[in-house]
Short mmCIF file of C-alpha atoms and ligand atoms in Angstrom, two decimals:
data_model
loop_
_atom_site.label_atom_id
_atom_site.label_comp_id
_atom_site.label_asym_id
_atom_site.label_seq_id
_atom_site.Cartn_x
_atom_site.Cartn_y
_atom_site.Cartn_z
CA MET G 1 -22.47 15.38 3.54
CA ASP G 2 -23.21 12.26 5.44
CA PHE G 3 -20.42 10.86 7.71
CA ARG G 4 -22.19 7.55 8.42
CA LEU G 5 -21.01 4.37 6.88
CA THR G 6 -23.88 2.31 5.26
CA ASP G 7 -25.01 -0.98 6.97
CA GLU G 8 -23.05 -2.77 4.29
CA GLN G 9 -19.88 -0.93 5.03
CA GLN G 10 -20.13 -1.65 8.66
CA LEU G 11 -20.63 -5.28 7.91
CA LEU G 12 -17.63 -5.16 5.62
CA ARG G 13 -15.46 -3.76 8.39
CA ARG G 14 -16.58 -6.40 10.91
CA THR G 15 -15.98 -9.13 8.30
CA VAL G 16 -12.40 -8.06 7.41
CA ARG G 17 -11.76 -7.30 11.07
CA GLU G 18 -12.78 -10.75 12.14
CA PHE G 19 -10.73 -12.32 9.13
CA ALA G 20 -7.58 -10.45 10.24
CA ASP G 21 -7.97 -11.35 13.83
CA ILE G 22 -8.53 -15.07 13.00
CA GLU G 23 -6.38 -15.65 9.91
CA ILE G 24 -3.52 -13.12 10.31
CA ARG G 25 -3.00 -12.03 13.98
CA PRO G 26 -1.74 -15.47 15.25
CA HIS G 27 1.10 -15.39 12.55
CA VAL G 28 2.08 -11.73 12.67
CA ARG G 29 5.30 -12.08 14.69
CA ASP G 30 6.49 -15.36 12.93
CA TRP G 31 5.95 -13.94 9.41
CA ASP G 32 7.82 -10.56 10.45
CA GLU G 33 10.72 -12.56 11.98
CA THR G 34 11.20 -14.91 9.11
CA GLN G 35 10.44 -12.29 6.41
CA HIS G 36 7.77 -14.93 5.23
CA PHE G 37 5.45 -13.73 2.42
CA PRO G 38 2.25 -15.56 3.46
CA ILE G 39 1.28 -17.12 0.04
CA GLU G 40 -1.01 -19.49 1.99
CA LEU G 41 -3.14 -16.50 2.89
CA VAL G 42 -3.68 -15.52 -0.80
CA PRO G 43 -6.71 -17.85 -1.53
CA LYS G 44 -8.33 -16.66 1.72
CA LEU G 45 -7.98 -13.04 0.78
CA ALA G 46 -9.28 -13.89 -2.75
CA GLU G 47 -12.29 -15.65 -1.28
CA LEU G 48 -13.29 -12.48 0.47
CA GLY G 49 -12.78 -10.44 -2.66
CA LEU G 50 -9.68 -8.56 -1.18
CA LEU G 51 -7.60 -9.14 -4.24
CA GLY G 52 -9.95 -7.49 -6.69
CA ILE G 53 -11.67 -5.04 -4.29
CA GLN G 54 -12.64 -2.28 -6.69
CA TRP G 55 -12.79 -3.94 -10.06
CA PRO G 56 -16.05 -4.83 -11.81
CA GLU G 57 -17.37 -8.25 -11.34
CA GLU G 58 -17.11 -8.92 -14.99
CA TYR G 59 -13.26 -8.84 -14.47
CA GLY G 60 -13.45 -11.07 -11.54
CA GLY G 61 -13.45 -8.26 -9.01
CA ALA G 62 -15.67 -7.59 -5.94
CA GLY G 63 -17.11 -4.35 -7.47
CA MET G 64 -16.68 -2.38 -4.25
CA SER G 65 -16.13 1.40 -4.01
CA ALA G 66 -12.91 3.28 -3.06
CA LEU G 67 -14.34 4.00 0.31
CA ASP G 68 -14.99 0.25 0.89
CA TYR G 69 -11.28 -0.38 -0.35
CA CYS G 70 -10.06 2.10 2.50
CA ILE G 71 -12.05 0.12 4.97
CA CYS G 72 -10.57 -3.22 3.95
CA ILE G 73 -6.93 -1.84 3.88
CA GLU G 74 -7.53 -0.21 7.26
CA GLU G 75 -8.63 -3.42 8.94
CA LEU G 76 -5.77 -5.33 7.52
CA ALA G 77 -3.26 -2.67 8.61
CA ARG G 78 -4.70 -2.67 12.09
CA VAL G 79 -3.49 -6.16 12.58
CA ASP G 80 -0.61 -6.51 10.10
CA PRO G 81 0.61 -3.60 8.11
CA SER G 82 2.83 -5.66 5.89
CA VAL G 83 -0.26 -7.79 4.66
CA ALA G 84 -2.03 -4.54 4.09
CA LEU G 85 0.91 -3.26 2.03
CA SER G 86 0.88 -6.38 -0.16
CA VAL G 87 -2.83 -6.14 -0.65
CA ALA G 88 -2.76 -2.47 -1.38
CA ALA G 89 0.20 -2.88 -3.88
CA HIS G 90 -1.59 -5.70 -5.69
CA ASN G 91 -4.92 -3.81 -5.91
CA GLY G 92 -3.74 -0.20 -6.16
CA LEU G 93 -0.67 -0.47 -8.37
CA SER G 94 -0.46 -3.30 -10.88
CA SER G 95 -4.17 -4.15 -11.01
CA ALA G 96 -5.25 -0.49 -11.00
CA HIS G 97 -2.77 0.35 -13.89
CA LEU G 98 -4.51 -2.51 -15.95
CA ALA G 99 -7.97 -1.50 -14.84
CA MET G 100 -7.43 2.10 -15.68
CA PHE G 101 -5.47 1.89 -18.95
CA GLY G 102 -5.51 -1.66 -20.07
CA SER G 103 -7.43 -2.75 -23.32
CA GLU G 104 -10.40 -4.93 -23.07
CA GLU G 105 -8.31 -7.89 -24.15
CA GLN G 106 -5.64 -7.10 -21.54
CA LYS G 107 -8.24 -6.72 -18.71
CA ARG G 108 -9.77 -10.18 -19.57
CA ALA G 109 -6.29 -11.83 -19.84
CA PHE G 110 -4.39 -10.12 -17.06
CA LEU G 111 -6.69 -8.07 -14.69
CA MET G 112 -9.18 -11.04 -14.34
CA PRO G 113 -6.62 -13.48 -12.81
CA LEU G 114 -5.24 -10.73 -10.48
CA ALA G 115 -8.68 -9.73 -9.25
CA ARG G 116 -9.64 -13.32 -8.67
CA GLY G 117 -6.23 -13.83 -6.74
CA GLU G 118 -5.05 -16.50 -9.08
CA LYS G 119 -2.02 -14.42 -9.86
CA ILE G 120 -0.04 -11.94 -7.75
CA GLY G 121 0.58 -8.45 -9.09
CA ALA G 122 3.83 -6.29 -9.09
CA TRP G 123 4.36 -2.73 -10.39
CA GLY G 124 7.91 -1.52 -11.29
CA LEU G 125 8.53 2.24 -11.44
CA THR G 126 11.34 2.72 -9.03
CA GLU G 127 15.00 2.13 -9.99
CA ALA G 128 18.22 2.18 -8.16
CA THR G 129 18.90 5.70 -9.25
CA SER G 130 15.38 7.04 -9.59
CA GLY G 131 12.74 6.88 -6.73
CA SER G 132 11.09 10.40 -6.21
CA ASP G 133 12.59 11.59 -9.54
CA ALA G 134 10.70 8.62 -11.18
CA ALA G 135 10.91 10.03 -14.59
CA GLY G 136 14.73 9.48 -14.51
CA LEU G 137 14.34 5.76 -14.86
CA ARG G 138 16.85 4.05 -17.14
CA THR G 139 15.18 0.67 -18.15
CA THR G 140 14.64 0.71 -21.78
CA ALA G 141 12.15 -1.01 -24.10
CA THR G 142 13.23 -1.14 -27.76
CA ARG G 143 10.95 -2.22 -30.64
CA SER G 144 12.14 -5.20 -32.44
CA GLY G 145 9.78 -6.64 -35.01
CA GLU G 146 6.50 -7.71 -33.20
CA CYS G 147 8.13 -7.45 -29.68
CA TRP G 148 9.49 -5.00 -27.21
CA VAL G 149 12.79 -5.84 -25.71
CA LEU G 150 13.36 -4.63 -22.09
CA ASN G 151 16.66 -4.06 -20.57
CA GLY G 152 17.51 -2.60 -16.98
CA SER G 153 16.28 -3.25 -13.52
CA LYS G 154 13.80 -2.27 -11.06
CA HIS G 155 14.37 -1.67 -7.31
CA PHE G 156 12.11 -1.99 -4.34
CA THR G 157 9.38 -3.76 -6.25
CA THR G 158 6.72 -5.16 -3.97
CA HIS G 159 6.20 -8.76 -5.01
CA GLY G 160 9.41 -8.69 -7.04
CA ARG G 161 10.11 -12.28 -6.11
CA VAL G 162 6.60 -13.74 -5.63
CA GLY G 163 4.72 -11.87 -8.33
CA ASP G 164 3.23 -13.49 -11.44
CA LEU G 165 2.41 -10.34 -13.44
CA PHE G 166 4.43 -7.25 -13.64
CA VAL G 167 3.66 -3.89 -14.85
CA VAL G 168 6.87 -2.28 -15.86
CA MET G 169 7.66 1.25 -16.87
CA ALA G 170 10.47 1.62 -19.44
CA VAL G 171 11.91 4.38 -21.75
CA THR G 172 10.70 3.91 -25.31
CA ASP G 173 11.90 7.30 -26.67
CA ARG G 174 14.71 8.93 -24.67
CA SER G 175 14.34 12.35 -26.44
CA ALA G 176 10.65 12.66 -25.46
CA GLY G 177 11.35 12.89 -21.67
CA THR G 178 8.27 11.94 -19.49
CA LYS G 179 6.31 11.42 -22.83
CA GLY G 180 8.80 8.73 -23.80
CA ILE G 181 8.07 6.34 -21.03
CA SER G 182 5.68 3.30 -21.70
CA ALA G 183 4.12 0.75 -19.54
CA PHE G 184 4.49 -3.10 -20.40
CA ILE G 185 2.98 -6.29 -18.96
CA VAL G 186 5.54 -8.88 -18.24
CA GLU G 187 4.72 -12.30 -17.05
CA ARG G 188 6.86 -14.26 -14.53
CA GLY G 189 8.93 -16.78 -16.37
CA THR G 190 9.38 -14.61 -19.51
CA PRO G 191 12.99 -15.32 -20.65
CA GLY G 192 15.29 -12.46 -19.67
CA MET G 193 13.32 -11.38 -16.61
CA THR G 194 14.91 -12.57 -13.29
CA PRO G 195 14.09 -11.68 -9.63
CA GLY G 196 17.11 -10.09 -8.01
CA LYS G 197 18.00 -9.25 -4.48
CA LYS G 198 15.24 -9.62 -1.75
CA GLU G 199 15.51 -6.69 0.42
CA ASP G 200 16.09 -7.25 4.25
CA LYS G 201 13.88 -4.63 5.57
CA LEU G 202 13.45 -2.64 8.81
CA GLY G 203 9.61 -3.26 8.70
CA MET G 204 6.72 -4.53 6.50
CA ARG G 205 8.94 -7.72 6.40
CA ALA G 206 6.13 -10.11 5.43
CA SER G 207 5.66 -8.04 2.29
CA ASP G 208 8.16 -9.16 -0.38
CA THR G 209 10.25 -6.35 -1.74
CA SER G 210 12.79 -7.25 -4.30
CA GLU G 211 14.84 -6.17 -7.25
CA VAL G 212 13.77 -7.37 -10.80
CA VAL G 213 16.34 -7.58 -13.57
CA PHE G 214 15.58 -7.38 -17.44
CA ASP G 215 18.19 -8.64 -19.70
CA ASN G 216 16.91 -8.70 -23.30
CA CYS G 217 13.49 -9.60 -22.10
CA SER G 218 11.30 -9.82 -24.99
CA VAL G 219 7.48 -9.28 -24.87
CA PRO G 220 4.96 -9.31 -27.62
CA VAL G 221 3.70 -5.78 -28.86
CA ASP G 222 0.24 -6.38 -27.37
CA ARG G 223 1.80 -6.15 -23.86
CA LEU G 224 2.15 -2.39 -24.25
CA ILE G 225 -0.52 -0.73 -21.89
CA GLY G 226 -2.22 2.29 -23.25
CA ALA G 227 -0.59 4.43 -25.91
CA GLU G 228 3.23 4.38 -26.41
CA GLY G 229 4.72 7.31 -24.54
CA GLN G 230 1.79 7.39 -21.94
CA GLY G 231 3.29 5.15 -19.39
CA PHE G 232 4.61 7.71 -17.03
CA VAL G 233 1.59 9.98 -17.14
CA ASN G 234 -0.56 7.01 -16.43
CA ALA G 235 1.76 5.92 -13.57
CA LEU G 236 1.28 9.28 -11.84
CA GLN G 237 -2.51 8.81 -12.13
CA VAL G 238 -2.19 5.36 -10.64
CA LEU G 239 -0.31 6.78 -7.74
CA ASP G 240 -2.81 9.57 -7.14
CA ALA G 241 -5.37 6.79 -6.41
CA GLY G 242 -2.74 4.38 -4.79
CA ARG G 243 -1.99 7.07 -2.28
CA ILE G 244 -5.52 6.82 -0.88
CA GLY G 245 -4.62 3.23 -0.14
CA ILE G 246 -1.48 4.11 1.74
CA ALA G 247 -3.35 6.81 3.58
CA ALA G 248 -5.97 4.07 4.63
CA LEU G 249 -3.13 1.68 5.63
CA SER G 250 -1.65 4.58 7.88
CA VAL G 251 -4.97 5.05 9.52
CA GLY G 252 -5.36 1.30 10.17
CA LEU G 253 -1.75 1.17 11.51
CA ALA G 254 -2.28 4.09 13.82
CA GLN G 255 -5.59 2.52 14.98
CA GLY G 256 -3.84 -0.66 15.77
CA ALA G 257 -0.97 0.97 17.60
CA TYR G 258 -3.51 3.31 19.43
CA GLU G 259 -5.72 0.36 20.52
CA ALA G 260 -2.56 -1.64 21.69
CA ALA G 261 -1.46 1.40 23.79
CA LEU G 262 -4.91 1.92 25.38
CA ALA G 263 -5.17 -1.79 26.26
CA TYR G 264 -1.75 -1.79 27.87
CA ALA G 265 -2.36 1.41 29.78
CA ARG G 266 -5.44 -0.09 31.35
CA GLU G 267 -3.47 -2.99 32.75
CA ARG G 268 -0.10 -1.62 33.60
CA THR G 269 0.21 -0.37 37.11
CA ALA G 270 2.72 2.19 38.51
CA PHE G 271 2.67 4.14 41.69
CA GLY G 272 -0.29 2.03 42.92
CA GLN G 273 -2.67 2.73 39.99
CA THR G 274 -2.99 1.81 36.37
CA ILE G 275 -1.15 4.09 34.10
CA ASP G 276 -4.32 5.24 32.22
CA ARG G 277 -4.95 7.18 35.45
CA PHE G 278 -2.03 9.55 34.61
CA GLN G 279 -2.95 12.60 32.68
CA ALA G 280 0.24 12.39 30.63
CA ILE G 281 -0.92 9.05 29.27
CA GLN G 282 -4.54 10.17 28.84
CA TRP G 283 -3.37 13.10 26.74
CA LYS G 284 -1.32 11.06 24.48
CA LEU G 285 -4.44 8.76 23.97
CA ALA G 286 -6.78 11.64 23.36
CA ASP G 287 -4.37 13.27 20.91
CA ASN G 288 -3.93 10.02 19.04
CA ALA G 289 -7.71 9.21 18.84
CA THR G 290 -8.34 12.72 17.60
CA ARG G 291 -5.61 12.74 14.89
CA ILE G 292 -6.61 9.23 13.77
CA GLU G 293 -10.25 10.47 13.27
CA ALA G 294 -8.94 13.48 11.29
CA ALA G 295 -6.83 11.24 9.08
CA ARG G 296 -9.63 8.85 8.52
CA LEU G 297 -11.93 11.70 7.41
CA MET G 298 -9.42 13.10 4.91
CA THR G 299 -8.80 9.58 3.65
CA TYR G 300 -12.46 8.94 3.13
CA ARG G 301 -13.01 12.31 1.52
CA ALA G 302 -10.31 11.53 -1.08
CA ALA G 303 -12.04 8.10 -1.60
CA VAL G 304 -15.47 9.62 -2.14
CA LEU G 305 -13.96 12.10 -4.68
CA LYS G 306 -12.52 9.12 -6.57
CA ASP G 307 -15.90 7.16 -6.31
CA ARG G 308 -17.51 10.29 -7.96
CA GLY G 309 -15.00 10.25 -10.75
CA GLU G 310 -13.53 13.69 -9.67
CA ARG G 311 -9.94 14.61 -9.65
CA MET G 312 -8.30 14.01 -6.28
CA THR G 313 -4.65 14.57 -6.73
CA LEU G 314 -4.54 17.20 -4.03
CA GLU G 315 -6.88 15.43 -1.59
CA SER G 316 -5.09 12.00 -1.88
CA ALA G 317 -1.68 13.78 -1.36
CA MET G 318 -2.92 15.53 1.72
CA ALA G 319 -4.54 12.47 3.11
CA LYS G 320 -1.42 10.40 2.48
CA LEU G 321 0.77 13.05 4.02
CA TYR G 322 -1.25 13.65 7.15
CA ALA G 323 -2.30 10.00 7.69
CA SER G 324 1.24 8.70 7.52
CA GLU G 325 2.86 11.37 9.77
CA ILE G 326 0.10 11.00 12.47
CA ALA G 327 0.67 7.21 12.17
CA VAL G 328 4.38 7.65 12.95
CA GLN G 329 3.40 9.69 15.99
CA ALA G 330 0.86 6.98 17.00
CA ALA G 331 3.45 4.33 16.79
CA ASP G 332 6.03 6.30 18.66
CA ASP G 333 3.58 6.92 21.54
CA CYS G 334 2.47 3.25 21.52
CA VAL G 335 6.12 2.38 22.21
CA GLN G 336 6.41 5.18 24.91
CA ILE G 337 3.25 4.06 26.66
CA HIS G 338 4.52 0.52 26.85
CA GLY G 339 7.77 1.74 28.35
CA GLY G 340 10.42 -0.96 28.33
CA TYR G 341 7.88 -3.52 26.99
CA GLY G 342 7.43 -1.28 23.94
CA PHE G 343 11.06 -2.11 23.10
CA VAL G 344 10.82 -5.88 23.06
CA LYS G 345 8.94 -8.21 20.61
CA ASP G 346 6.65 -9.73 23.20
CA TYR G 347 4.24 -6.79 22.46
CA PRO G 348 3.12 -5.45 19.10
CA ALA G 349 4.40 -1.95 19.81
CA GLU G 350 7.85 -2.35 18.33
CA LYS G 351 6.54 -3.90 15.12
CA PHE G 352 4.13 -1.02 14.58
CA PHE G 353 7.11 1.30 15.22
CA ARG G 354 9.19 -0.39 12.54
CA ASP G 355 6.42 -0.91 9.97
CA VAL G 356 5.08 2.68 10.21
CA LYS G 357 8.26 4.25 8.68
CA LEU G 358 7.26 2.86 5.16
CA THR G 359 4.10 5.00 5.05
CA THR G 360 6.08 8.24 4.87
CA ILE G 361 8.31 6.84 2.06
CA GLY G 362 6.31 4.47 -0.12
CA GLU G 363 4.20 5.84 -3.07
CA GLY G 364 5.89 9.23 -2.68
CA THR G 365 7.73 10.40 0.29
CA SER G 366 6.30 13.12 2.68
CA GLU G 367 8.55 15.76 0.94
CA ILE G 368 7.00 14.75 -2.57
CA GLN G 369 3.49 14.99 -1.07
CA ARG G 370 4.19 18.50 0.17
CA LEU G 371 5.69 19.27 -3.28
CA VAL G 372 2.45 18.02 -5.02
CA ILE G 373 0.33 19.99 -2.54
CA ALA G 374 2.36 23.16 -2.93
CA ARG G 375 2.18 22.94 -6.62
CA HIS G 376 -1.65 22.79 -6.50
CA LEU G 377 -1.84 25.74 -4.11
CA LEU G 378 0.58 27.87 -6.30
CA SER G 379 -0.90 26.85 -9.65
C1 LIG F 1 8.95 -1.45 1.23
C2 LIG F 1 8.87 -0.71 -0.05
C3 LIG F 1 8.05 -1.10 -1.07
C4 LIG F 1 8.10 -0.50 -2.31
N1 LIG F 1 7.37 -0.79 -3.42
C5 LIG F 1 7.47 -0.30 -4.48
C6 LIG F 1 6.71 -0.80 -5.75
O1 LIG F 1 5.97 -1.80 -5.56
N2 LIG F 1 6.96 -0.23 -6.84
C7 LIG F 1 7.88 0.85 -7.01
O2 LIG F 1 7.85 1.30 -8.22
N3 LIG F 1 8.39 1.42 -5.92
C8 LIG F 1 8.28 0.76 -4.93
N4 LIG F 1 8.97 1.33 -3.77
C9 LIG F 1 9.83 2.49 -3.96
C10 LIG F 1 9.33 3.76 -3.31
O3 LIG F 1 8.28 4.30 -3.98
C11 LIG F 1 10.55 4.77 -3.27
O4 LIG F 1 11.44 4.31 -2.18
C12 LIG F 1 10.04 6.19 -2.87
O5 LIG F 1 9.38 6.67 -3.88
C13 LIG F 1 11.42 7.09 -2.61
O6 LIG F 1 12.32 6.90 -3.60
P1 LIG F 1 13.88 6.63 -3.24
O7 LIG F 1 13.81 5.57 -2.28
O8 LIG F 1 14.69 6.57 -4.39
O9 LIG F 1 14.26 8.00 -2.42
P2 LIG F 1 14.87 9.36 -3.03
O10 LIG F 1 13.95 9.73 -4.14
O11 LIG F 1 16.33 9.09 -3.30
O12 LIG F 1 14.69 10.40 -1.83
C14 LIG F 1 15.64 10.42 -0.75
C15 LIG F 1 15.27 11.61 0.08
O13 LIG F 1 15.27 12.74 -0.69
C16 LIG F 1 13.99 13.51 -0.61
N5 LIG F 1 13.79 14.25 -1.95
C17 LIG F 1 13.91 13.63 -3.15
N6 LIG F 1 13.46 14.60 -4.03
C18 LIG F 1 13.16 15.73 -3.47
C19 LIG F 1 12.60 16.98 -3.80
N7 LIG F 1 12.40 17.31 -5.01
N8 LIG F 1 12.29 17.82 -2.77
C20 LIG F 1 12.42 17.55 -1.56
N9 LIG F 1 12.98 16.28 -1.14
C21 LIG F 1 13.22 15.43 -2.05
C22 LIG F 1 13.05 12.32 -0.41
O14 LIG F 1 11.80 12.85 0.13
C23 LIG F 1 13.81 11.49 0.67
O15 LIG F 1 13.69 12.05 1.88
C24 LIG F 1 8.90 0.72 -2.44
C25 LIG F 1 9.87 1.08 -1.44
C26 LIG F 1 9.84 0.47 -0.20
C27 LIG F 1 10.73 0.80 0.89
#
């Protein structure tokens, strides 16, 4: 057990941190206020390899490890959690589904442009009436000759409006339950597929979240990913790994909030001294620094298990649950330490406070993580 990052990983952290500070930080407030998805950032993210972090170089990826992936997502989230969310969804959902279960031809045709950042990925599991109960989805795919015809709609799809390549889960055999759901690749512009309502969100506002509608949307049979009926089982495996990304996002967000609170506490004076002299403030800072470190270690452990090819459903659920909940606390304490200034947009505190809530909801709520963990404990 070696807790040190390698020299390369330390360099990676410094590189992504510098990138986020220079290319993202100056725009954070504007992108948030205008709900602007920063499409102009995509080539720069691609240049650093951040849109194909874990995929082999032969598929256009950067060939990095799951632990490296955590470092990248953390450093983006420290500055702008919504950029980190988009990068995590692109890498950890749509691209991951193709990398894990796509055929060789599908990887070359669809994973490669995603990994190179030439196309933006989206992944549609959630529907209006099925989120946690994802197997209750209603979108159907019906075989018709050499095509599958999709009908239905997806809710809360990250990149639903800006995405180029969609991985969509749909029912192919209603009688087979979770074994009757399959995954399909749908390209933007396919007749019958239209982006629906863009959500006006509390936080993560620079990350596009939209509805996607399928109305007799016909895709060739070779767009089926993996075996027919395996789509839901595969989606759960994608989520196992994806949760490590959301845990890393939570750690990075908490780190950003903690650092903002620390900097403010050192400057702000009350009763003739800076507020970092008050024990009440010091304890908040100490508790947050400790919790963030614990969450980081849990997240890295899940990532290392993934890198070793071991099962990590339990560890990724634990890391996601803990990291997201301590991040909520860190963002809350950040606002509290800022006092009234934590309530206004001149400081980053209120944005962390709004953004953080997604981490206990997306890719499985805290309740669902507890359910997954309990199932393992009781099995
Ligand atoms: C910004 C954003 C981006 C997203 N991106 C994507 C995406 O790219 N692709 C995608 O497919 N989805 C995406 N989602 C959807 C997200 O995964 C779901 O919102 C989430 O899984 C919760 O589902 P729900 O919203 O339907 O809530 P529900 O499932 O309706 O849950 C409501 C409440 O009931 C609780 N609950 C439900 N079932 C149980 C249970 N069995 N035991 C205890 N409590 C329970 C939940 O924990 C929650 O507190 C995104 C959501 C957001 C907000």
